[in-house]
XYZ file of C-alpha atoms in Angstrom:
576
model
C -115.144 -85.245 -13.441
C -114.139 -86.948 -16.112
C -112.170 -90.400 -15.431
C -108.185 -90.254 -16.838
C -105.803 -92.768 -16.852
C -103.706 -92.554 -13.164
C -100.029 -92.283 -13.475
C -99.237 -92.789 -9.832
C -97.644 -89.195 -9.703
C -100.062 -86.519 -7.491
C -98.661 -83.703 -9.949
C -100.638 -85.487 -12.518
C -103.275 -87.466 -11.182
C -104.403 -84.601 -8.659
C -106.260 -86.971 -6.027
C -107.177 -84.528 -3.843
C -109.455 -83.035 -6.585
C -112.421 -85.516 -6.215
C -113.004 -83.448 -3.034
C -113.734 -80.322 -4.891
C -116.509 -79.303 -6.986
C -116.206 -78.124 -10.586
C -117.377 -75.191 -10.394
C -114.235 -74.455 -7.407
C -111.635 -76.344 -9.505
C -112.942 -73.762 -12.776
C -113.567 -70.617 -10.728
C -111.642 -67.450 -12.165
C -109.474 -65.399 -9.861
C -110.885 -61.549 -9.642
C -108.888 -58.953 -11.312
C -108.679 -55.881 -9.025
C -107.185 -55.267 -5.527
C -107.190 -56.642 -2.544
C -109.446 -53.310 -0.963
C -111.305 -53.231 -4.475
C -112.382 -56.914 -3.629
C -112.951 -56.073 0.233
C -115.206 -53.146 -0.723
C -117.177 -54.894 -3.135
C -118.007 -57.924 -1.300
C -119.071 -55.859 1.573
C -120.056 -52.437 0.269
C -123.999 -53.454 0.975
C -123.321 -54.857 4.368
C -121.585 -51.268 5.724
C -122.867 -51.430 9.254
C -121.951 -55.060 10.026
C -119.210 -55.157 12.164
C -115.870 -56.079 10.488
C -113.600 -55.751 13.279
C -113.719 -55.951 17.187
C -111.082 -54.564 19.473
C -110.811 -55.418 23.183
C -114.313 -55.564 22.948
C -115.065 -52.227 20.434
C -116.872 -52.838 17.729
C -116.355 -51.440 14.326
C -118.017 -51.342 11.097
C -117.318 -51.614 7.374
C -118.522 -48.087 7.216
C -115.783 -46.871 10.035
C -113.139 -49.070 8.539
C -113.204 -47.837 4.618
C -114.043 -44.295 6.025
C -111.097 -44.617 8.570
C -108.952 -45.978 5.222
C -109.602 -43.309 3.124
C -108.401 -40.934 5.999
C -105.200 -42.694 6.047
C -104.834 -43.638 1.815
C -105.061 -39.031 1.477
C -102.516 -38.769 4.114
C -100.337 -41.018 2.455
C -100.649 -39.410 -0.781
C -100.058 -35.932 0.948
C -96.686 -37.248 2.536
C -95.941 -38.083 -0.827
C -96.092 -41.725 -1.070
C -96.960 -43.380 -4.520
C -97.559 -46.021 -6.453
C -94.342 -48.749 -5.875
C -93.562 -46.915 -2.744
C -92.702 -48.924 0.495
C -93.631 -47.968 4.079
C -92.466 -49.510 7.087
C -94.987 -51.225 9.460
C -93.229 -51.776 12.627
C -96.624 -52.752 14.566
C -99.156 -55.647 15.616
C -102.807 -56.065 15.011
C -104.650 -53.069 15.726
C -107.290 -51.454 13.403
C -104.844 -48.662 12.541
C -102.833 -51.356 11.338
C -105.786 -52.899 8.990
C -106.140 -49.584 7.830
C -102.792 -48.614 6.604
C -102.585 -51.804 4.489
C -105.331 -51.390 3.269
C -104.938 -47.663 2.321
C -101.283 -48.727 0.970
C -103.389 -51.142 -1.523
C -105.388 -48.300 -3.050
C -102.170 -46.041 -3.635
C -100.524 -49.350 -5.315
C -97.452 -49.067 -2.272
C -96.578 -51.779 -0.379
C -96.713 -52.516 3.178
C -93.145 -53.769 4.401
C -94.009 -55.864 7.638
C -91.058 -55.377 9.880
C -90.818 -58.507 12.311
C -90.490 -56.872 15.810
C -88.118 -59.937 17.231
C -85.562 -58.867 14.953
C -82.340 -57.792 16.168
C -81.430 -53.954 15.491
C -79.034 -55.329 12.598
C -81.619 -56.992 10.719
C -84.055 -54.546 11.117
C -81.909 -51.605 9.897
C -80.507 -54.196 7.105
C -84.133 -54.885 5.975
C -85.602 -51.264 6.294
C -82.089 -49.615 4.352
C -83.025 -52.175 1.447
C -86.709 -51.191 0.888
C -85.546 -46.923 0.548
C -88.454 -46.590 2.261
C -88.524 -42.419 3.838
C -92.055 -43.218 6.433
C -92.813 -45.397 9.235
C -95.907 -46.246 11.183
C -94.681 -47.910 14.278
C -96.704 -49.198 17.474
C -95.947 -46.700 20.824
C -96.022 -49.594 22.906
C -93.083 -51.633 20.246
C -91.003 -47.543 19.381
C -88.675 -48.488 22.207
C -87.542 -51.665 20.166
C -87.056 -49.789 16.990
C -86.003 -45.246 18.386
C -82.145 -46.623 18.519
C -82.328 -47.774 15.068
C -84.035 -45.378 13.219
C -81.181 -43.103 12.847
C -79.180 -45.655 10.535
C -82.273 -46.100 8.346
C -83.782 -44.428 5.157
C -86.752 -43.469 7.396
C -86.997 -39.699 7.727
C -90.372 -39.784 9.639
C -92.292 -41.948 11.920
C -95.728 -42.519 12.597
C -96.624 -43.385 16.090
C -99.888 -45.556 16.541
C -100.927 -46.063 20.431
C -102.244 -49.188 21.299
C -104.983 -47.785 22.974
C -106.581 -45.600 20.295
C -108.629 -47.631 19.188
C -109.881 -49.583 22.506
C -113.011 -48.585 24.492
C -112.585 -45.253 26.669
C -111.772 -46.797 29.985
C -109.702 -49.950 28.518
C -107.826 -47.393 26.778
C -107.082 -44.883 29.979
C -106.154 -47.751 31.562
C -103.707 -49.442 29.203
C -102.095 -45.401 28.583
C -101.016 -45.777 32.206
C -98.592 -48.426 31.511
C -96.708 -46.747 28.984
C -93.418 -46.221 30.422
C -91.455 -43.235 28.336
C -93.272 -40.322 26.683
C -92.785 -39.984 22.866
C -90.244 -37.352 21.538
C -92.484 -35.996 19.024
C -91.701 -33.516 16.446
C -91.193 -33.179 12.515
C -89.936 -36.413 12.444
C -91.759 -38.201 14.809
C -95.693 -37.389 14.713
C -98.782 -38.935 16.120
C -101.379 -40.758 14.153
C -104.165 -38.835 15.152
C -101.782 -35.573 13.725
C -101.307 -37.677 10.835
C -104.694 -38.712 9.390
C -105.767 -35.347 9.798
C -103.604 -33.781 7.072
C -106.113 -32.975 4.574
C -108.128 -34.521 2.010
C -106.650 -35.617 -1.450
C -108.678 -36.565 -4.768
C -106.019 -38.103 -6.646
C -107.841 -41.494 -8.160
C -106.962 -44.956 -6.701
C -104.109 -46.587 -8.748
C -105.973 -49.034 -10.427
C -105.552 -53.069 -10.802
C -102.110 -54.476 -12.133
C -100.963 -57.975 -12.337
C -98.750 -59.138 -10.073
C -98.266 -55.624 -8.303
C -96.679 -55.857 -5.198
C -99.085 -55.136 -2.158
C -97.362 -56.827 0.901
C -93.738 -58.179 2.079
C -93.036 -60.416 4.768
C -90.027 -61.682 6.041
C -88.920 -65.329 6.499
C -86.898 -65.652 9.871
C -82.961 -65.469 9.218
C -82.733 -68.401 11.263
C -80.117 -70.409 8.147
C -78.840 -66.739 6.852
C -80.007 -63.219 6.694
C -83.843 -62.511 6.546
C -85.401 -62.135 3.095
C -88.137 -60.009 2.026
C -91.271 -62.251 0.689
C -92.997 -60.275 -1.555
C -97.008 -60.907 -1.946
C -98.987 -59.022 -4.430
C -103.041 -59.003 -4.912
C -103.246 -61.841 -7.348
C -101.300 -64.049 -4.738
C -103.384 -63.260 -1.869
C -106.512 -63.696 -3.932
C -105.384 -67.356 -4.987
C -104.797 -67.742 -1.030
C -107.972 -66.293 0.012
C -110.512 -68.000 -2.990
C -110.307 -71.633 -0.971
C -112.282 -70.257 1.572
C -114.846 -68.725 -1.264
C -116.283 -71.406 -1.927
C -120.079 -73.069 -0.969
C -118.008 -76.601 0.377
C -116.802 -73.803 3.060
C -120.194 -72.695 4.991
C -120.263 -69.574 7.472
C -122.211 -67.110 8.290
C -122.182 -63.035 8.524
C -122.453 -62.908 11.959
C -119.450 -65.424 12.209
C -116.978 -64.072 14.496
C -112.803 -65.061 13.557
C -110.392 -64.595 16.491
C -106.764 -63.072 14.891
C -103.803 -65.213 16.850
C -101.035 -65.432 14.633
C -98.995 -61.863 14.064
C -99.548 -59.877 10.928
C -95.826 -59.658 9.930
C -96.288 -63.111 8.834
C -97.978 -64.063 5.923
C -100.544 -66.559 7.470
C -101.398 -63.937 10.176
C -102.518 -61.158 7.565
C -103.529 -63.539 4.695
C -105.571 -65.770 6.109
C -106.209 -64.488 9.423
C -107.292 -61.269 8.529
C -107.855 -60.421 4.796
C -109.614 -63.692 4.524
C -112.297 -63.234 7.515
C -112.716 -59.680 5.990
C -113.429 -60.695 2.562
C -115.773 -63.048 3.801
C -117.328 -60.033 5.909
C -116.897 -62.018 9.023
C -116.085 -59.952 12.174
C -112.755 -60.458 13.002
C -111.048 -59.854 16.107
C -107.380 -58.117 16.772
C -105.128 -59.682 19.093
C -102.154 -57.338 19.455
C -100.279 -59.123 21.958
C -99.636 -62.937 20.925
C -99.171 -65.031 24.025
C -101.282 -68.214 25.398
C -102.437 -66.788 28.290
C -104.324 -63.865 25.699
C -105.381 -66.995 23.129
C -107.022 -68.607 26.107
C -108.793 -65.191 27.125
C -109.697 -64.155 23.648
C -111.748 -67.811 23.528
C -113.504 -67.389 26.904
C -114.388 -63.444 25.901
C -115.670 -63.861 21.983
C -116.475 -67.289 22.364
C -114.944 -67.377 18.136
C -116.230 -69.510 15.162
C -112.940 -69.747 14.053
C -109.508 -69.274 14.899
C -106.382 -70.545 13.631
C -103.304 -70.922 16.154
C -100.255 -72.477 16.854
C -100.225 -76.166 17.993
C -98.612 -74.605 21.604
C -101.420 -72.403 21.919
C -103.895 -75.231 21.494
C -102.196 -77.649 24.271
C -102.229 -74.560 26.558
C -106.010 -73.735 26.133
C -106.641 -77.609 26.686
C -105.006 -77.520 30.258
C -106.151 -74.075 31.199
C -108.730 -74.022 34.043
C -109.609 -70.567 32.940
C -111.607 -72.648 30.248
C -113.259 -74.685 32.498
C -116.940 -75.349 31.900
C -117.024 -72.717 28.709
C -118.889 -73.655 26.028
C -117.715 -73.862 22.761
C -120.165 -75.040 20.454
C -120.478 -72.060 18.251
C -116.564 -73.023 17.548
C -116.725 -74.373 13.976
C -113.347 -73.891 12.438
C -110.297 -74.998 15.381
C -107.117 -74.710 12.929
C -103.587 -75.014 14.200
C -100.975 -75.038 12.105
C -97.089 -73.653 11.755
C -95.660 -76.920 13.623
C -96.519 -80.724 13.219
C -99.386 -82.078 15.396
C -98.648 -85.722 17.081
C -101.612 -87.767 16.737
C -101.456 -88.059 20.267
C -102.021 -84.183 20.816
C -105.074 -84.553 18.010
C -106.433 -86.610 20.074
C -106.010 -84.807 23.363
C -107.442 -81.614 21.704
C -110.351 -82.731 19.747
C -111.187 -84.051 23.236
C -111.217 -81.529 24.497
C -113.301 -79.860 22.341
C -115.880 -82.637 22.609
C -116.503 -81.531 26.136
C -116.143 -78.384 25.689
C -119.304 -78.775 23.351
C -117.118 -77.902 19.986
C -118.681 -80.214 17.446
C -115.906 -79.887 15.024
C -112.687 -81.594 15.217
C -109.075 -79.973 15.124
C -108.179 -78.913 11.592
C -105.121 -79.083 10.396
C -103.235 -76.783 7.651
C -99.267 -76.478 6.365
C -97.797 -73.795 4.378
C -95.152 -71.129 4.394
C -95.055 -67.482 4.121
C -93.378 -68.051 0.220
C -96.197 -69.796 -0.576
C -99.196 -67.694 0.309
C -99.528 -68.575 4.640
C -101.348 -71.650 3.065
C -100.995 -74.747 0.832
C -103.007 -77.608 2.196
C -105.713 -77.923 4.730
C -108.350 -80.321 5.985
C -111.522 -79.711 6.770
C -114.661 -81.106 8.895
C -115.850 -83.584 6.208
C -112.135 -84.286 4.458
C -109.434 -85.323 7.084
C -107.265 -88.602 7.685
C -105.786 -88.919 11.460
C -101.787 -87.729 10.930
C -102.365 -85.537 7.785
C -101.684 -82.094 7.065
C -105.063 -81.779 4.996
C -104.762 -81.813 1.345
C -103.999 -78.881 -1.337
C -106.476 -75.949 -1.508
C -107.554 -74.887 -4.444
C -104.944 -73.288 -6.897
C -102.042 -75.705 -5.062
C -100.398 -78.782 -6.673
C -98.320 -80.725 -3.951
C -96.045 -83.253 -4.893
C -92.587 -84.945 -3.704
C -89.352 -84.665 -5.133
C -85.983 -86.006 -4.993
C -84.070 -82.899 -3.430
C -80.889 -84.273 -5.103
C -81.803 -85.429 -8.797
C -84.827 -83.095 -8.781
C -87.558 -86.165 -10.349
C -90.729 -86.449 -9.019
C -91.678 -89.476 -7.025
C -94.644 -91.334 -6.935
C -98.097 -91.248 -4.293
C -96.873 -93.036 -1.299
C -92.947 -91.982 -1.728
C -91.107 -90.012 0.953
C -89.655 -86.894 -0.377
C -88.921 -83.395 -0.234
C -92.677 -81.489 -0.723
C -92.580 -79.104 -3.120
C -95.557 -76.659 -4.375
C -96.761 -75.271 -7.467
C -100.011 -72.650 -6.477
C -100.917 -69.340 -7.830
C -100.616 -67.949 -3.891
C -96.666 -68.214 -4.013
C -94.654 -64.900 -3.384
C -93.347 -63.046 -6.562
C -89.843 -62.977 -5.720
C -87.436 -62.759 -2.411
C -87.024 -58.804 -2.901
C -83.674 -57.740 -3.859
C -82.857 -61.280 -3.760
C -82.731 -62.899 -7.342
C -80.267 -65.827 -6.205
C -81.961 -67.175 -3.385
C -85.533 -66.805 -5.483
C -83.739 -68.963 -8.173
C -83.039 -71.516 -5.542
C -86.115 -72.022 -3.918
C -88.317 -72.109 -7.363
C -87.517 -74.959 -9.628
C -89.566 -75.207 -12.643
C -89.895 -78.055 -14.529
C -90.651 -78.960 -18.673
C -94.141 -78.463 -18.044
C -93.232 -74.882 -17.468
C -94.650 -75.535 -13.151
C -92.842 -73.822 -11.224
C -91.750 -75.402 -8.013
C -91.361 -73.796 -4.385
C -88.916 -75.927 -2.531
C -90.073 -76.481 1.021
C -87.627 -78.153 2.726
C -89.929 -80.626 4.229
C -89.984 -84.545 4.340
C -93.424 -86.048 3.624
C -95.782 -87.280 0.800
C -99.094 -87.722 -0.360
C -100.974 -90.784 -0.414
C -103.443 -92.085 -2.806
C -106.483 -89.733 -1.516
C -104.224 -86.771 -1.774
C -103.925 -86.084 1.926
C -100.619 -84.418 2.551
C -98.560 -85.826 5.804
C -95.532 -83.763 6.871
C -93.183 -85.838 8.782
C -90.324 -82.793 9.524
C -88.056 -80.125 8.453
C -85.157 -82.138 6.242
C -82.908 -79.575 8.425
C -84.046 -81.374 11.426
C -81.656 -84.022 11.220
C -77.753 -84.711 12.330
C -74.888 -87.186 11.118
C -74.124 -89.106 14.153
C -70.896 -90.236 14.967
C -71.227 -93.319 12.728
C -71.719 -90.931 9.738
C -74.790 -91.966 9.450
C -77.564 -89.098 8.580
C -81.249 -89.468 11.233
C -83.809 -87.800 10.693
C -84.777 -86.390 14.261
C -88.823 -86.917 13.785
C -88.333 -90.591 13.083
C -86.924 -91.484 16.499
C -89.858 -88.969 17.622
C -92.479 -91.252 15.974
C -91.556 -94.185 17.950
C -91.702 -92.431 21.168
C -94.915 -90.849 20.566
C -96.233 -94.299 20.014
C -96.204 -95.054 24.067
C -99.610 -93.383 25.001
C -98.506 -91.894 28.051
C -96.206 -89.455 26.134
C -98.053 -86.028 25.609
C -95.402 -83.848 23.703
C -91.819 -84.985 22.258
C -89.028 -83.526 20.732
C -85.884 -85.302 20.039
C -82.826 -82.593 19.588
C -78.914 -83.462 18.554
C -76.106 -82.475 21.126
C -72.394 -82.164 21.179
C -70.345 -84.037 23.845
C -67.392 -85.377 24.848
C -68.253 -88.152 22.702
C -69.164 -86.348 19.329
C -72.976 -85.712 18.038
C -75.573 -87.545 20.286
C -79.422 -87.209 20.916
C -81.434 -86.425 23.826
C -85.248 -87.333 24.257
C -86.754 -84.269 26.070
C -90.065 -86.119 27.024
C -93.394 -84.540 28.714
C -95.769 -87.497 30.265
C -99.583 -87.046 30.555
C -100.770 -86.712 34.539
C -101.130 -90.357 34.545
C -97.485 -91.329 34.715
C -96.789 -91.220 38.795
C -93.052 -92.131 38.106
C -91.906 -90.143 34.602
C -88.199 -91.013 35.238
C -89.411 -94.937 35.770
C -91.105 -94.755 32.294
C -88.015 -93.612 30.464
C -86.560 -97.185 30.796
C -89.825 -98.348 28.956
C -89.245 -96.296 26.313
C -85.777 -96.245 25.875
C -86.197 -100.166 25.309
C -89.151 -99.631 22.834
C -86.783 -97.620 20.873
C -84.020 -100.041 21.199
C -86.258 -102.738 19.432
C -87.605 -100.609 17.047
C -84.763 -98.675 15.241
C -81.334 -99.281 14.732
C -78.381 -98.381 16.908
C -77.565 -94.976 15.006
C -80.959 -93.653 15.755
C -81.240 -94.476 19.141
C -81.017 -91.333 22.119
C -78.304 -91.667 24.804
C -80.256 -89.583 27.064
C -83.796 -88.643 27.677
C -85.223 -85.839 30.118
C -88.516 -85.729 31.541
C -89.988 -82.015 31.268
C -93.177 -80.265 32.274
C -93.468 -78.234 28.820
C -91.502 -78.289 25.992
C -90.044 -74.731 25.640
C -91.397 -72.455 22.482
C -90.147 -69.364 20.990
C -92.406 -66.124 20.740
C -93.386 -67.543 17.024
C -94.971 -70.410 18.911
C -92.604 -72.961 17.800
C -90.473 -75.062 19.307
C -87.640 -73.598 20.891
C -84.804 -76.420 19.930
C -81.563 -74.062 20.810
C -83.300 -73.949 24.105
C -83.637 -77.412 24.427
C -79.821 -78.008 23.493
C -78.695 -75.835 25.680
C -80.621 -77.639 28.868
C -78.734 -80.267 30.044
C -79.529 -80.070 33.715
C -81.326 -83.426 35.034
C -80.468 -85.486 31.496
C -80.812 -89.004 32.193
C -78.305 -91.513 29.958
C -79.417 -94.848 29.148
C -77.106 -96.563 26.393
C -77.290 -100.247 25.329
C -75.460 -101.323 28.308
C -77.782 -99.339 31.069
């Protein structure tokens, strides 16, 4: 590349791009669809296997003839171009199917988070206007009660055994507690996909068309709809497109983060797929299936939470399984101590993986993905550094200027993969996006970190993960985390704010490796560390010693839970 004058801003000086080679940084996005691009990138390669379910195999040939089954019932239930349909399911081939069928008619698949309450889901259906539903039979007990106070006028029922071998299949039909009430408005899939054929042409390619929405939590407000369309997924996807990133076609990518997130269909199953790597459908997301899915498919790549990751490494269903055809080990969605990177890559080392733990951040407004690392580009503590088509920088949240490499900030992100808009939503879109004279146009993260002079990206928290203590004083929660983690013997940490007689204070909830005999002894150790190293305001009144830190279903870290437990907390204050 040619040399340029630095500036000591990373929206400028782009560090991270001496990693990349010109032909990646200059690469043109493809104009056309999301299935367009899937079918040409694997329309000569029909009878590899694209995905595998509970052990099933299925080919490129069975999935776009199984798509265009579902894209002429669509059309023949009258959904068009612009249209939304409910997907109130998991990962199952149906599922893969239906989006990708959705893509072809130019409607949009609304991903309808099964953890939400019966409010938010009617709240978020109501606003979409959508009339059809395909819902999972083993999830239509979450959702029957609901459907009454929606738009939806007909539902779609998908078993989760249609697709699994015959006798996995009999056998998971057993456990199905309540028959289905069908009728006109509730109708199986099978009944479904067999309603005819329909020539009516594909709609064909149009910038930023909608293809996919998301939903962020609701955890600070009401959920909002994150709308994705091709050209956003594309600019996702193309980092992995690349000759820096080599795999092979008989790869194999195990699925572990939902698809009603934006990193679970983005880049853990629309990526593999465009790369015609075999990937495999995990409909049920818990650690005890991550840990099974590893010892069954033996995976060259998988990306999962950081929970999942500390669970395989203590697992003895693991022991003595080889892992060596594991290439790619990605976790991502929470921050990973360098203690636990050290724990897991060794534990890959003897589990024969020769790659280290990879790292990657993003958010489901920005694409699933903005930064990762990769085997030959990674610094101990960082977050990776921005893919392709992503500009990471830190900001000022109050004043709005950019600050230099090096400076603690708020991250914000400027990449081609960012949603088009919270649907519906035109005030909170305004807030999140700031764009700037250059015409960039900034997603706000919410995050504390920076990047240094090599462009590596370190997250140090959520900016919401902090509390004014009764001194008025404003701590960041991951700072007094830092220190702790710096004691050797402390495996996992998490630092939360409580209320008590005595205003806002903060409890260490501490889990030691299996070397500490006496965890309760320790605390006094640490509690004095801390003492020397940060000032009074920062400092915990109590600390608990735990087994596990509790998660949510998302597979992070379940911090109401953790405020709520105060059985066996320990105080030590200056004068213990």
């Amino acid at each position: 590349m040619e040399q340029k004058t630095l500036t000591g801003y990373p929206s400028i000086d782009k560090p991270w791009l001496k990693y990349y080679s010109e032909e990646a940084i200059n690469a043109k996005l493809p104009e056309c669809t999301v299935f367009e691009y899937l079918w040409k990138n694997n329309k000569d390669y029909l009878g590899d296997v694209a995905l595998l379910y509970f052990g099933k195999k299925i080919t490129y040939s069975e999935l776009f003839r199984e798509t265009e089954r579902v894209r002429n019932a669509l059309l023949n239930e009258g959904i068009r171009k612009g249209d939304k349909v409910i997907l109130f399911t998991s990962s199952t081939p149906e599922t893969v199917y239906a989006v990708l069928a959705l893509c072809r008619i130019g409607a949009v698949a609304d991903m309808i988070n099964p953890l939400f309450t019966k409010e938010q889901a009617i709240d978020r259906i109501n606003e979409t206007e959508a009339t059809l539903m395909i819902a999972l039979e083993q999830l239509y007990d979450r959702i029957a009660d609901a459907i009454p106070e929606t738009c939806v006028k007909k539902t779609v029922i998908v078993p989760i055994y249609r697709s699994m071998p015959t006798v996995k299949g009999a056998f998971a039909k057993l456990k199905l507690k309540k028959p289905i009430p069908y009728g006109e408005t509730v109708v199986s899939w099978n009944a479904f996909v067999q309603n005819g054929v329909n020539d009516q042409p594909d709609a064909p390619y149009e910038k930023d068309h909608p293809l996919i929405m998301v939903y962020s939590s609701g955890s600070t407000g009401a959920s909002k709809g994150i709308v994705l369309t091709n050209d956003s997924i594309y600019a996702t996807v193309s980092y992995f497109h690349r000759r820096e990133f080599p795999y092979e076609k008989t790869d194999k990518y195990l699925q572990m983060i939902p698809v009603w997130f934006s990193t679970g269909i983005v880049i853990s199953l629309i990526m593999p797929l465009s790369l015609g790597i075999a990937t495999i459908l995990e409909p049920v997301f818990s650690k005890e299936n991550f840990v099974r899915n590893l010892r069954t498919y033996r995976p060259s790549m998988t990306l999962g939470a950081t929970s999942l990751w500390l669970y395989a490494m203590n697992s003895p269903q693991l022991k003595g399984i080889d892992f060596s055809n594991l290439k790619y080990p990605i976790t991502g969605g929470e921050k990973l101590s360098e203690n636990d990177e050290i724990s897991v890559n060794s534990f890959l080392r003897q589990h024969g993986c020769n790659a280290p733990i990879l790292q990657g951040y993003g958010m489901c407004e920005l694409g699933g993905m903005v930064t990762s690392s990769s085997v030959g580009h990674m610094k101990k503590g960082a977050a990776g550094i921005p893919i392709i088509n992503a500009t990471v920088s830190t900001f000022d949240p109050y004043t709005n200027i950019e600050m230099k490499i090096g400076e603690r900030g708020e991250l914000r992100v400027d990449t081609l993969g960012r949603m088009k808009e919270y649907f519906r939503n035109p005030q909170a879109t305004a807030e999140f996006f700031k764009t700037d004279e250059q015409g960039r146009v900034w997603g706000c993260t919410g995050d504390i970190g920076y990047v240094d002079e090599d462009g590596f990206v370190f997250i140090k928290g959520r900016a919401t993960d902090s509390c004014v203590v009764e001194s008025g004083e404003t701590v960041y929660l991951f700072d007094v985390e830092d220190v702790i983690l710096k004691e050797e013997t402390v495996a996992q940490c998490k630092v939360v704010d409580i209320k008590t007689e005595k205003g806002t204070e903060l409890a260490a909830h501490i889990v030691f490796d299996e070397t500490v005999a006496d965890p309760k002894a320790k605390l006094g150790e640490i509690a004095a560390r801390v003492k020397r190293e940060l000032p009074p305001h920062m400092v915990p009144q109590y600390y608990k010693v735990r087994t596990s830190i509790p998660v949510h279903a998302n597979g992070k870290r379940d911090v109401d839970a953790m405020r709520r437990d105060r059985e066996d907390l320990i105080r030590i204050t200056s004068e213990s």
